[in-house]
CSV table of C-alpha atoms and ligand atoms in Angstrom, one decimal:
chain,number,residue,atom,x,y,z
A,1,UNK,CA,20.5,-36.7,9.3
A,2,UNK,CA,20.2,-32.7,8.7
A,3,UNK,CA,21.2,-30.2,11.6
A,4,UNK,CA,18.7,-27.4,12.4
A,5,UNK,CA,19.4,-24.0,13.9
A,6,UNK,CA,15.6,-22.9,14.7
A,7,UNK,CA,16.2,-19.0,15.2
A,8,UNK,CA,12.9,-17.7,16.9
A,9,UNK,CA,12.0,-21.3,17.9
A,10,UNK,CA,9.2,-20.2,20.3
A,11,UNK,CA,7.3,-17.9,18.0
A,12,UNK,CA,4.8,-19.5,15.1
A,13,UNK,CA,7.0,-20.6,13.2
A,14,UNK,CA,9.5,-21.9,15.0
A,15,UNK,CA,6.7,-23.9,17.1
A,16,UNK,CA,5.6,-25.4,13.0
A,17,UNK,CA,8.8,-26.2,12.2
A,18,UNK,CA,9.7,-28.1,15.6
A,19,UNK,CA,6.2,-30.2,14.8
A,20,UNK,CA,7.5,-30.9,11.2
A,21,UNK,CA,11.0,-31.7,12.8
A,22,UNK,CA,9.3,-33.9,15.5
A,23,UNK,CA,7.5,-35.8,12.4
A,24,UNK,CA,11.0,-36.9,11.2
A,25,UNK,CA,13.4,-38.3,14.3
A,26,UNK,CA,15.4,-40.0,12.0
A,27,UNK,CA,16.4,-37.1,9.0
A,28,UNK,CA,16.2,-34.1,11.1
A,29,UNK,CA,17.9,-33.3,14.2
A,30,UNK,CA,17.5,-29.5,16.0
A,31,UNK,CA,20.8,-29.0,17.1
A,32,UNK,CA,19.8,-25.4,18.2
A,33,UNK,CA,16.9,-23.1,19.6
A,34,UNK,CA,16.7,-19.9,20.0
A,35,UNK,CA,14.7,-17.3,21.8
A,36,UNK,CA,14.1,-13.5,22.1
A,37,UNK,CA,13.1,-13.5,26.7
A,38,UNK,CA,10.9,-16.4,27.0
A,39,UNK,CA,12.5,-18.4,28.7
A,40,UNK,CA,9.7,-21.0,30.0
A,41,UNK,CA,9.1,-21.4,26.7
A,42,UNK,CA,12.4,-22.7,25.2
A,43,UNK,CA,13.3,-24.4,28.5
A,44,UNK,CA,10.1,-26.8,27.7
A,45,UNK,CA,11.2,-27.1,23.8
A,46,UNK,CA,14.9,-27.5,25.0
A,47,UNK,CA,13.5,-30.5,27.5
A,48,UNK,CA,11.7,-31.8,24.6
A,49,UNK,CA,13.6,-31.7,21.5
A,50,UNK,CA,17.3,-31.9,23.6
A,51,UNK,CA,19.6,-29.5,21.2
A,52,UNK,CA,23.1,-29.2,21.3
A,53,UNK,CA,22.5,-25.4,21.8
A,54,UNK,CA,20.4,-23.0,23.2
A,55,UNK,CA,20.3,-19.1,22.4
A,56,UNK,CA,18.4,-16.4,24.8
A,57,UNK,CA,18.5,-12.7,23.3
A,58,UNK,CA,19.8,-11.1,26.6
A,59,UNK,CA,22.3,-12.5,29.4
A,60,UNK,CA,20.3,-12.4,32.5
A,61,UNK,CA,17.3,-14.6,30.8
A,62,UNK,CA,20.5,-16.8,29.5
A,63,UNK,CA,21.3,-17.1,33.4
A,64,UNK,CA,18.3,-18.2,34.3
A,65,UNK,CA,17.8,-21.0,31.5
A,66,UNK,CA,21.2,-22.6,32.1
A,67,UNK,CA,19.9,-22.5,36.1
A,68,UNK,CA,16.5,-24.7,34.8
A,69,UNK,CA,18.6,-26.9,32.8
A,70,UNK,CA,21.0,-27.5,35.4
A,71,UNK,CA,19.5,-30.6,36.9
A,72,UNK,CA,17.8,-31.8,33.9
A,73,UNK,CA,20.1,-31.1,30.7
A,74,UNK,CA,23.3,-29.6,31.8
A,75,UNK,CA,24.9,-30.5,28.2
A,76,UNK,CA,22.8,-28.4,26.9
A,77,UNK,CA,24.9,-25.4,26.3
A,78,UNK,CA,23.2,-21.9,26.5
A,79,UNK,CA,24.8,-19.1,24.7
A,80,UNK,CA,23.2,-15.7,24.9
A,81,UNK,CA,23.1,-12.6,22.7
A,82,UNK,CA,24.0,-12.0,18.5
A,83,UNK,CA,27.2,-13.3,19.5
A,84,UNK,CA,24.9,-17.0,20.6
A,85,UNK,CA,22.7,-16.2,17.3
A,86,UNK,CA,25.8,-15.6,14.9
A,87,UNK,CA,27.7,-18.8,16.7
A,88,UNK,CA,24.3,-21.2,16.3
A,89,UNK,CA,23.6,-19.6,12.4
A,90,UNK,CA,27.4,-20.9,11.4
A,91,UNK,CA,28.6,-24.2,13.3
A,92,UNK,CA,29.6,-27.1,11.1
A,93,UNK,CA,27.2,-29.0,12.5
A,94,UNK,CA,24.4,-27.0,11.1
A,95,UNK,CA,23.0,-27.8,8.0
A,96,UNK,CA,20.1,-25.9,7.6
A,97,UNK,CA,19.2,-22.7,9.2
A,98,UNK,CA,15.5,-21.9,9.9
A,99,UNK,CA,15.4,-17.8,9.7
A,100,UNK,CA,12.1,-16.9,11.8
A,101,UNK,CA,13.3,-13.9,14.3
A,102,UNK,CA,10.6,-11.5,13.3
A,103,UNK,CA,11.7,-8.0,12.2
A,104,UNK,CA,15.1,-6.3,11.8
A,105,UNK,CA,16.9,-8.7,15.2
A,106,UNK,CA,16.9,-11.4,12.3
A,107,UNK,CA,19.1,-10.1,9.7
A,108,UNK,CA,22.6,-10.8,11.3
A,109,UNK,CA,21.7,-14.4,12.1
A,110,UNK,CA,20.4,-14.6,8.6
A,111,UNK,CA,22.9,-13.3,6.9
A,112,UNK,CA,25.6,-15.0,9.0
A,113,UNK,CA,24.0,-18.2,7.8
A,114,UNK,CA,24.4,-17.5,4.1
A,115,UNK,CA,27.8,-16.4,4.6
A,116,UNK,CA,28.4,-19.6,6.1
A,117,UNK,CA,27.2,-21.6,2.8
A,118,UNK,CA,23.7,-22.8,4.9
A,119,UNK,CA,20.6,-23.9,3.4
A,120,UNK,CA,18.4,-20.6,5.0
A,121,UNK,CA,15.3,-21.3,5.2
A,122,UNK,CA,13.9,-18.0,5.1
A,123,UNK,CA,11.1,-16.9,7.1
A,124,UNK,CA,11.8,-13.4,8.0
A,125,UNK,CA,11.2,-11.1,5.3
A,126,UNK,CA,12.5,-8.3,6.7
A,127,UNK,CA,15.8,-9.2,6.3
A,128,UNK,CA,15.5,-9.3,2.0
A,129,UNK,CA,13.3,-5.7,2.7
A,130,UNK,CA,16.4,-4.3,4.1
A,131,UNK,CA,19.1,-5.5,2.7
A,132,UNK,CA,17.9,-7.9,-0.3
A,133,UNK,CA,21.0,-6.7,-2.7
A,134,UNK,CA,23.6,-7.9,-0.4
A,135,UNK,CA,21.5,-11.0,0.9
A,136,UNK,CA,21.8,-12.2,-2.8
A,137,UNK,CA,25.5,-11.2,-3.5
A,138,UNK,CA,26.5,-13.2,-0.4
A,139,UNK,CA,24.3,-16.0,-1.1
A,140,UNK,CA,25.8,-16.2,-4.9
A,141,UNK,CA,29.7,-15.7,-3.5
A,142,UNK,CA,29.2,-18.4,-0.8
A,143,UNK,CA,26.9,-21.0,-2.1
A,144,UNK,CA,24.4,-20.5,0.6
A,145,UNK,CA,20.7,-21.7,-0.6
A,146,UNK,CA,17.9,-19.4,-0.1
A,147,UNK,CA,14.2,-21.7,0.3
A,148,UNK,CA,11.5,-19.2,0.8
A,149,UNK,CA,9.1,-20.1,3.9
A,150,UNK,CA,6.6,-17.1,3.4
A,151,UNK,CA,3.5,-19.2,1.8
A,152,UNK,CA,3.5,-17.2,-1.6
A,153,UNK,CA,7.2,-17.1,-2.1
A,154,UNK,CA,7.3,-20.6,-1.5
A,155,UNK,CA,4.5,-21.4,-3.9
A,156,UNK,CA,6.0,-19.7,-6.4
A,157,UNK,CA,9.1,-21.1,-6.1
A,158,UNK,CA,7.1,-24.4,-6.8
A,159,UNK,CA,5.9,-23.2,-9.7
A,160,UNK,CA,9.2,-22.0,-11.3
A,161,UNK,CA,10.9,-24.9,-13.5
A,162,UNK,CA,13.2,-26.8,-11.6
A,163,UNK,CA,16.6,-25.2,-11.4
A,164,UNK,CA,15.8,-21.9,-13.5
A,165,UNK,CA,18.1,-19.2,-13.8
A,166,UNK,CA,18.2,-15.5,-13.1
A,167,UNK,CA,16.4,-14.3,-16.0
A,168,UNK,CA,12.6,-14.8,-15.8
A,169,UNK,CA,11.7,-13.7,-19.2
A,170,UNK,CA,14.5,-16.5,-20.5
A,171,UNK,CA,12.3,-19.3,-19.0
A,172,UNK,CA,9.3,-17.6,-20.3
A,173,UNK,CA,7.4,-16.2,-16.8
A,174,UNK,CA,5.4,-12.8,-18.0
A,175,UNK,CA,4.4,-12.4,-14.8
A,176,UNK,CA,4.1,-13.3,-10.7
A,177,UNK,CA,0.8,-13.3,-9.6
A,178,UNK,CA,1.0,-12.7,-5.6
A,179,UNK,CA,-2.0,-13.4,-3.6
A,180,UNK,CA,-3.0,-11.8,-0.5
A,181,UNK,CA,-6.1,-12.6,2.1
A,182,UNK,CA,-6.8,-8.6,2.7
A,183,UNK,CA,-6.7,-9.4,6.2
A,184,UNK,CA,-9.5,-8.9,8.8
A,185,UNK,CA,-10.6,-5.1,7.7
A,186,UNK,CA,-11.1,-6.0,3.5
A,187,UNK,CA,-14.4,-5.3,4.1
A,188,UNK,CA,-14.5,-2.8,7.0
A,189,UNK,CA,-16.3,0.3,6.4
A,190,UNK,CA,-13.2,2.8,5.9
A,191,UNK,CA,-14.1,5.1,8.3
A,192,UNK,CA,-14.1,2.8,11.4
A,193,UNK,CA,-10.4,1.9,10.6
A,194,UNK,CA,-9.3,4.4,12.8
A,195,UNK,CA,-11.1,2.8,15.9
A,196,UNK,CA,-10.1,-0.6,15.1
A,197,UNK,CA,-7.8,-2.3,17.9
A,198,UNK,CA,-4.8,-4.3,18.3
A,199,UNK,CA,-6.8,-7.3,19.3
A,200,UNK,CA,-8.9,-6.9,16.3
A,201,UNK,CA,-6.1,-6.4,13.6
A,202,UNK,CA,-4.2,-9.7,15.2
A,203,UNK,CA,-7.6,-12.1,15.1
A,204,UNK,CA,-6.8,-12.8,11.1
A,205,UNK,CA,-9.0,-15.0,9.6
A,206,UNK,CA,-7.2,-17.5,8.0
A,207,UNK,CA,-3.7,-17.8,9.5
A,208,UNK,CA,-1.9,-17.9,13.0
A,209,UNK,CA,0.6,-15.9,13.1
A,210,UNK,CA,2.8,-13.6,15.9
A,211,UNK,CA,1.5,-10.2,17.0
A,212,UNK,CA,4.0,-7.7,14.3
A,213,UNK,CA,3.2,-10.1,11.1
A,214,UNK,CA,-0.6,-10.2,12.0
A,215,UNK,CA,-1.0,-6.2,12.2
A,216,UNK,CA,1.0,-6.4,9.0
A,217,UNK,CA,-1.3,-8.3,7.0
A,218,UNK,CA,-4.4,-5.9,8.9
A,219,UNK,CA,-2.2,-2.6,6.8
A,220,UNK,CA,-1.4,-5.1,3.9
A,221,UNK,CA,2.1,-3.6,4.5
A,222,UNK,CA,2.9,-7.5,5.0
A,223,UNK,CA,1.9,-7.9,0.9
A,224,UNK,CA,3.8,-5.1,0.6
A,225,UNK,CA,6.9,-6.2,1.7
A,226,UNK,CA,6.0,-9.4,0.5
A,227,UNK,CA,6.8,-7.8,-3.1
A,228,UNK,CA,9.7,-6.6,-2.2
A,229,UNK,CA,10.9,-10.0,-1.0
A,230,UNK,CA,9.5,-11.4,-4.4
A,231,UNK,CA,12.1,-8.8,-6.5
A,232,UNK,CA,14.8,-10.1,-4.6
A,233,UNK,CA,14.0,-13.9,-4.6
A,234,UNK,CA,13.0,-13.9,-8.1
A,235,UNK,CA,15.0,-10.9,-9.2
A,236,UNK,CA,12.8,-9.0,-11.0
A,237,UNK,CA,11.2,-6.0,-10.9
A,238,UNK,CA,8.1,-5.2,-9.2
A,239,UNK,CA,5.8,-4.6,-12.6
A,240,UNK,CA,6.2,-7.6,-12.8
A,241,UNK,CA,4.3,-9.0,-9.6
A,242,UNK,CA,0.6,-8.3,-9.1
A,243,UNK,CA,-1.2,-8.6,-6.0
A,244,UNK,CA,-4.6,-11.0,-6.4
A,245,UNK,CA,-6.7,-10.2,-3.2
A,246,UNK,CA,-7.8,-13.8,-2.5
A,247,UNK,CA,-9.6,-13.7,0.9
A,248,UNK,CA,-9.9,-17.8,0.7
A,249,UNK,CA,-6.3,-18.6,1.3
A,250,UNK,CA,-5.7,-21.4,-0.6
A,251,UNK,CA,-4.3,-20.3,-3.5
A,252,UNK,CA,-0.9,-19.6,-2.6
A,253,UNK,CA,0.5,-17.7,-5.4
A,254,UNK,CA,1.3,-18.2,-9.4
A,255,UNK,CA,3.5,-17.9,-12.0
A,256,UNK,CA,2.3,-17.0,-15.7
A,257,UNK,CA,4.0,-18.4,-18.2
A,258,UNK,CA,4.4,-16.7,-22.1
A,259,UNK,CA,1.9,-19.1,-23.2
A,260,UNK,CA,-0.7,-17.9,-21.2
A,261,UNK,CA,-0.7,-21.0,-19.1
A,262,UNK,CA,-1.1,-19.8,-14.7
A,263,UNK,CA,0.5,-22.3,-12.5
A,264,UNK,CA,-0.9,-22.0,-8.9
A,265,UNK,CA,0.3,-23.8,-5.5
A,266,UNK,CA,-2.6,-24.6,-3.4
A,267,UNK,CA,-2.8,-26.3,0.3
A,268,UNK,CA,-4.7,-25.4,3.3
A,269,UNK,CA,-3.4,-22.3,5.3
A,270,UNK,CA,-0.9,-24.4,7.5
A,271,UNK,CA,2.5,-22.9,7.1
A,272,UNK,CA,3.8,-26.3,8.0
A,273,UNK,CA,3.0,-27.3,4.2
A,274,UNK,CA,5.9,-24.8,2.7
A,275,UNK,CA,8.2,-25.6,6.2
A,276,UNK,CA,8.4,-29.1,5.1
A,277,UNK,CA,8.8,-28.3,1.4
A,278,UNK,CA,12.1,-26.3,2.0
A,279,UNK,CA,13.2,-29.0,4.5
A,280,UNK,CA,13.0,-31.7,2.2
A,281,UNK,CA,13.7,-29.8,-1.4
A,282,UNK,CA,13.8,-31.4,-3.8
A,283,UNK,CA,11.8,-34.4,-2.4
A,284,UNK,CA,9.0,-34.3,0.2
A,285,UNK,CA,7.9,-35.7,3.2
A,286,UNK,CA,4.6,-35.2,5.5
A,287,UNK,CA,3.9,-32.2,7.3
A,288,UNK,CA,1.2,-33.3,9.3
A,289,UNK,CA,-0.9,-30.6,7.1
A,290,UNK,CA,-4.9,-32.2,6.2
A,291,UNK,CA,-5.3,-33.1,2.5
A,292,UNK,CA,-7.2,-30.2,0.9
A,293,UNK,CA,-11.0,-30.2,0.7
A,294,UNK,CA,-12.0,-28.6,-2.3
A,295,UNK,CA,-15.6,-29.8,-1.8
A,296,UNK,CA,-16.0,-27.7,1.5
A,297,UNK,CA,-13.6,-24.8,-0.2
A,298,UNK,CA,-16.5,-24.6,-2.8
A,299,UNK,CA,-15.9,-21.5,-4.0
A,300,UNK,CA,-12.2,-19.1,-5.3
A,301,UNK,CA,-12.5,-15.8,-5.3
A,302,UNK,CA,-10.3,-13.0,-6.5
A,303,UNK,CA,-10.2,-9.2,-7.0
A,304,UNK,CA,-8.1,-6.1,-7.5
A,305,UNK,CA,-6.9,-5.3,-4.0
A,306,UNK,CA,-8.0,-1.6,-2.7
A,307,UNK,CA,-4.9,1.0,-2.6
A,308,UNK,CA,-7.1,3.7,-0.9
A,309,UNK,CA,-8.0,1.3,2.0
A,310,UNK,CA,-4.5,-0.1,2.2
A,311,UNK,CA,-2.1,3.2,1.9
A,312,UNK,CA,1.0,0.9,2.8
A,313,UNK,CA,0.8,-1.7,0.0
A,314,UNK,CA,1.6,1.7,-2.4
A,315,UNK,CA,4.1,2.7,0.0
A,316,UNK,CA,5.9,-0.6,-0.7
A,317,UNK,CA,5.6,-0.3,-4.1
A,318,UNK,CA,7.2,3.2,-3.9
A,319,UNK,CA,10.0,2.3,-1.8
A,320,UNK,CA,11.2,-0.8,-4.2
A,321,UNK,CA,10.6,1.3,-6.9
A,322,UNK,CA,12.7,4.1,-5.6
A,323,UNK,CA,15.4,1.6,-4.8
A,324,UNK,CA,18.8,1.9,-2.5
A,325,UNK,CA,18.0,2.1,1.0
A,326,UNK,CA,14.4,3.2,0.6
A,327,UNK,CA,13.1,-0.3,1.3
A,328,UNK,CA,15.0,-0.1,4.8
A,329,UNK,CA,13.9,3.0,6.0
A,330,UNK,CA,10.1,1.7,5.4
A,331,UNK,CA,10.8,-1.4,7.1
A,332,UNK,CA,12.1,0.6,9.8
A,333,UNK,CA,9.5,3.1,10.3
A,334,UNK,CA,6.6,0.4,9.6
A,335,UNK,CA,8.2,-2.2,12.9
A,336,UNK,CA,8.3,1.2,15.0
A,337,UNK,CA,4.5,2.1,14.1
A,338,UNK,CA,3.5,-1.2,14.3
A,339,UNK,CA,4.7,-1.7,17.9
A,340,UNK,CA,3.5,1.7,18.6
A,341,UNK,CA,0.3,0.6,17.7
A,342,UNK,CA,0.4,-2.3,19.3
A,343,UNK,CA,1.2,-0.4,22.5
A,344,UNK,CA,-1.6,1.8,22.4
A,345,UNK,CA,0.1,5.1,21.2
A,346,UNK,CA,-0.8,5.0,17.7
A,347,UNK,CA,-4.3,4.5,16.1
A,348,UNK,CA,-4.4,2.1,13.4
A,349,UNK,CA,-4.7,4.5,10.4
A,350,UNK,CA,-1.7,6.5,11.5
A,351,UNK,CA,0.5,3.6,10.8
A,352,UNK,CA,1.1,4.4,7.3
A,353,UNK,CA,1.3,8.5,7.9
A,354,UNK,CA,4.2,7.7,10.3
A,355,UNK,CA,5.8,5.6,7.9
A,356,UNK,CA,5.7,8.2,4.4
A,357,UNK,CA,6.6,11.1,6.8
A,358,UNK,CA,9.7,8.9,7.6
A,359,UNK,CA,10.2,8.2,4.0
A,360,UNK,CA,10.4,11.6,3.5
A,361,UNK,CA,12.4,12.9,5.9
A,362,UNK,CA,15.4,10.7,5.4
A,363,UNK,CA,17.8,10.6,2.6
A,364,UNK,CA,17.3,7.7,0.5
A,365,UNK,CA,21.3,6.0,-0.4
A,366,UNK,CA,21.6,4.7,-3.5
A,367,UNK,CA,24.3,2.2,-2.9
A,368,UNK,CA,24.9,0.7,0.4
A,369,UNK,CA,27.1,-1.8,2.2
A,370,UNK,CA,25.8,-3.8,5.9
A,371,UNK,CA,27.1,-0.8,7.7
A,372,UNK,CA,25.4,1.6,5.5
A,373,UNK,CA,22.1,-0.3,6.1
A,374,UNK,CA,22.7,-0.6,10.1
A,375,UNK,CA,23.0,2.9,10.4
A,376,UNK,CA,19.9,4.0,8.1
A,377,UNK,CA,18.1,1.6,10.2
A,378,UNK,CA,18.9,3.2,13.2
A,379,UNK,CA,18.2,6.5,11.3
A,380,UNK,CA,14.8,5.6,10.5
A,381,UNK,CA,13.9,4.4,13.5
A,382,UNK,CA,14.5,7.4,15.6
A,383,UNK,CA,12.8,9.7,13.1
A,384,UNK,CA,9.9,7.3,13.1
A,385,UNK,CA,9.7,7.6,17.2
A,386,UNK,CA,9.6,11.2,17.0
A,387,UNK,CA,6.6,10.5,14.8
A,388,UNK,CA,4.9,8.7,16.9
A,389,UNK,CA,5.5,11.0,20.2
A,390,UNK,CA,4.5,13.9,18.0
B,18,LIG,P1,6.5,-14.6,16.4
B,18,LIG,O1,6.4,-13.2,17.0
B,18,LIG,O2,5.5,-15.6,16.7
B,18,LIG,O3,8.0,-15.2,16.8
B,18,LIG,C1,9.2,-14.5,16.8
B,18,LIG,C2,10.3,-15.3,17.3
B,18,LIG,O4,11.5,-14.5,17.3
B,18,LIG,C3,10.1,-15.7,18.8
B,18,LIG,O5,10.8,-16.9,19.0
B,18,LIG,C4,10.9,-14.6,19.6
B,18,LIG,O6,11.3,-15.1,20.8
B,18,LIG,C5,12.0,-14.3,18.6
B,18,LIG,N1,12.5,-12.9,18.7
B,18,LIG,C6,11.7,-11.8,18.6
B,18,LIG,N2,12.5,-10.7,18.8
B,18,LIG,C7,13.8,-11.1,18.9
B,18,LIG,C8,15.0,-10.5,19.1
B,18,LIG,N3,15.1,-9.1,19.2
B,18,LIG,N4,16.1,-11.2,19.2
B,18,LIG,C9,16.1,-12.6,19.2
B,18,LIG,N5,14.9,-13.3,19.0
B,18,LIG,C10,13.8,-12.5,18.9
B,18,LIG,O7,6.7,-14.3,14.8
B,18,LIG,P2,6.3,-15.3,13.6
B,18,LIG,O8,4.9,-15.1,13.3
B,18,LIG,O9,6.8,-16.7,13.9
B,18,LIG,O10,7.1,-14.7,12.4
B,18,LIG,C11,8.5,-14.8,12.4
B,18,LIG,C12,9.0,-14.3,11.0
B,18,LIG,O11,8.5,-15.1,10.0
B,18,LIG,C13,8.6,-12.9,10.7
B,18,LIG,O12,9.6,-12.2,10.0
B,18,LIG,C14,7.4,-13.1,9.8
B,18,LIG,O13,7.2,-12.0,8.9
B,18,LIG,C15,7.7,-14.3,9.1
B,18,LIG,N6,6.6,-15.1,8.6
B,18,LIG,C16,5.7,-15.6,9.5
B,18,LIG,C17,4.6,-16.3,9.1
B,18,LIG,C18,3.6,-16.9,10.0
B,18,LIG,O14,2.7,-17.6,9.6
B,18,LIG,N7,3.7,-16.7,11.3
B,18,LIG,C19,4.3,-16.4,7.7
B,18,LIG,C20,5.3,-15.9,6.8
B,18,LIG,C21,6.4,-15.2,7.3
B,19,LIG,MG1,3.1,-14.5,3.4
């Protein structure tokens, strides 16, 4: 039986991986949930799935979801705040940690898992963005494995030999082929981006997926990030990965090998598919995702993807390519646009303008320690406000 801290248990992917969980009552137990103010929502999961442990971002909803489990659960016990999140990411009990906080709030958890020697199965990209040199280094020094859960890290993973080492080139990959939907505006005439609304950029049409992620993939600032993920995963450099627009979503990604040969992971667009791959590595087990139907897929497509129309996937690029804390300070500036936008401040094509003005106005660190990283987060982020009330 495996132990499961589910961090961000009521968003997407925390709901996935408490259906692949639910599949299994006899290999996989959650033994804690956690959630940023919803408290409804994890009191239901927590009368469901009856953990050990339950984690509420703040004290006062804490309060109130102890009071709800009172008459029902009171052994529940609920813990609130990063002190809850760092307790649940590192108890002996825990086996596996499922990393899906969205945005910078995950990286503490995270990286309190690997310190603790967890499987992490890693969700939230952000965290590698910001701070994907130490996230390794830690990982390597305390034996912590790292399972990718974004669809095309895990599908690369899959196709990488089993076991392989640090050096690509040594097992013979020339290249990572990194696919990417375009998102809901591929096609939109470029000059009615700046109208478009939050409500459009979060209908995508292939995945579900929370609010920041989905407005992601609208920018492709999510691909974006998604390469600088890949570096860090698969340390290597970004020449190294090329983004395939492929609006079908069923190609996950590929590796190409020396010999020419392409390996490719394919599957329906159900992130339960790479959720149950990292749970059970190196076996597998059902996911509860449909077998495949190539017959009504018909048809593959795949092109260059547009940097005009999608001015953050070059900003990524930039930023991993410039290295030290640059990769930071865009993920900062892009989660205070993106909310922005979300909000209604910011129209859609000012996204990436508030993001290179902040990439230029603060000084890139070449080397950097957790600290270093907090406080060029926090950096960033205020710059990136002033940006936005400008
Ligand atoms: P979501 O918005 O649906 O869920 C986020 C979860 O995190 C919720 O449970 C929320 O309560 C919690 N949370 C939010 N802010 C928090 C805070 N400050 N402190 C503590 N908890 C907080 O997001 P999602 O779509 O499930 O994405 C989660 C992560 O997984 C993101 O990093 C995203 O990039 C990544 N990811 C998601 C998908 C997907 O299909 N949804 C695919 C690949 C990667
Ligand atoms: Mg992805």
């Amino acid at each position: 039986m495996k132990g499961l801290t589910i961090l961000g248990a009521t968003g997407s992917i925390g709901v996935s991986t408490l259906d692949v969980v639910a599949r299994h009552p006899g290999s996989y137990r959650a033994v804690a949930l956690t959630a940023n103010h919803n408290v409804n929502d994890l009191l239901q999961q927590c009368l469901k799935f009856r953990p050990d442990y339950a984690v509420m971002a703040d004290e006062s909803s804490a309060q109130q979801l102890a009071e709800q489990l009172q008459e029902a659960a009171p052994e529940i016990q609920v813990l609130a705040g990063m002190d809850g999140l760092k307790r649940v990411s590192s108890l002996p009990e825990i086996d596996y940690v499922m990393a899906a906080i969205v945005g910078a709030a995950g990286l503490l958890p995270a990286l309190t898992a690997v310190r603790a020697g967890k499987r992490l199965l890693l969700a939230n990209k952000e965290s590698l963005v910001m701070a994907g040199s130490l996230f390794m280094e830690e990982a390597k020094r305390h034996g912590a494995e790292i399972l990718p859960i974004d669809s095309e890290h895990n599908a690369i993973f899959q196709c990488m030999p089993k076991g392989y080492s640090d050096d690509l080139s040594a097992i013979g990959v020339r290249r990572i082929l990194l696919t990417a939907s375009g998102g809901p505006f591929r096609l939109t005439p470029v000059e009615q981006l700046s109208q478009v609304t939050p409500e459009q950029a979060c209908a995508h049409p292939n995945w579900s997926m929370g609010r920041k992620i989905s407005v992601d993939s609208a920018t492709m600032m999510n691909k974006g990030l998604e390469v600088i993920e890949a570096c860090w995963l698969f340390h290597t450099k970004p020449d190294k990965i090329k983004v395939v627009l492929h609006p079908q979503s069923v190609v996950h990604s590929m590796v190409e090998y020396a010999d020419g040969s392409v390996l490719a992971q394919m599957g329906n667009p159900d992130m339960r598919t790479p959720i149950a791959h990292a749970m059970a590595w190196p076996e597998r087990i059902e996911s509860g995702v449909a077998s495949l139907d190539l017959f009504e897929v018909a048809r593959l497509d795949f092109a260059a993807p547009d940097f005009q129309r999608f001015p953050c996937l070059s900003l990524a690029y930039q930023a991993i390519e410039q290295g030290g804390s640059a990769p930071a300070i865009l993920n900062a500036a892009n989660e205070v646009a993106v909310a922005a936008f979300l909000d209604g401040q910011l129209g859609f094509t000012e996204i990436p303008v508030v993001i290179e003005s902040t990439l230029s106005a603060v000084a890139v660190d070449a080397g950097y320690d957790l600290d270093g990283i907090l406080a060029i987060d926090a950096q960033a982020r205020s710059v990136a406000l002033n940006k936005v009330q400008a």
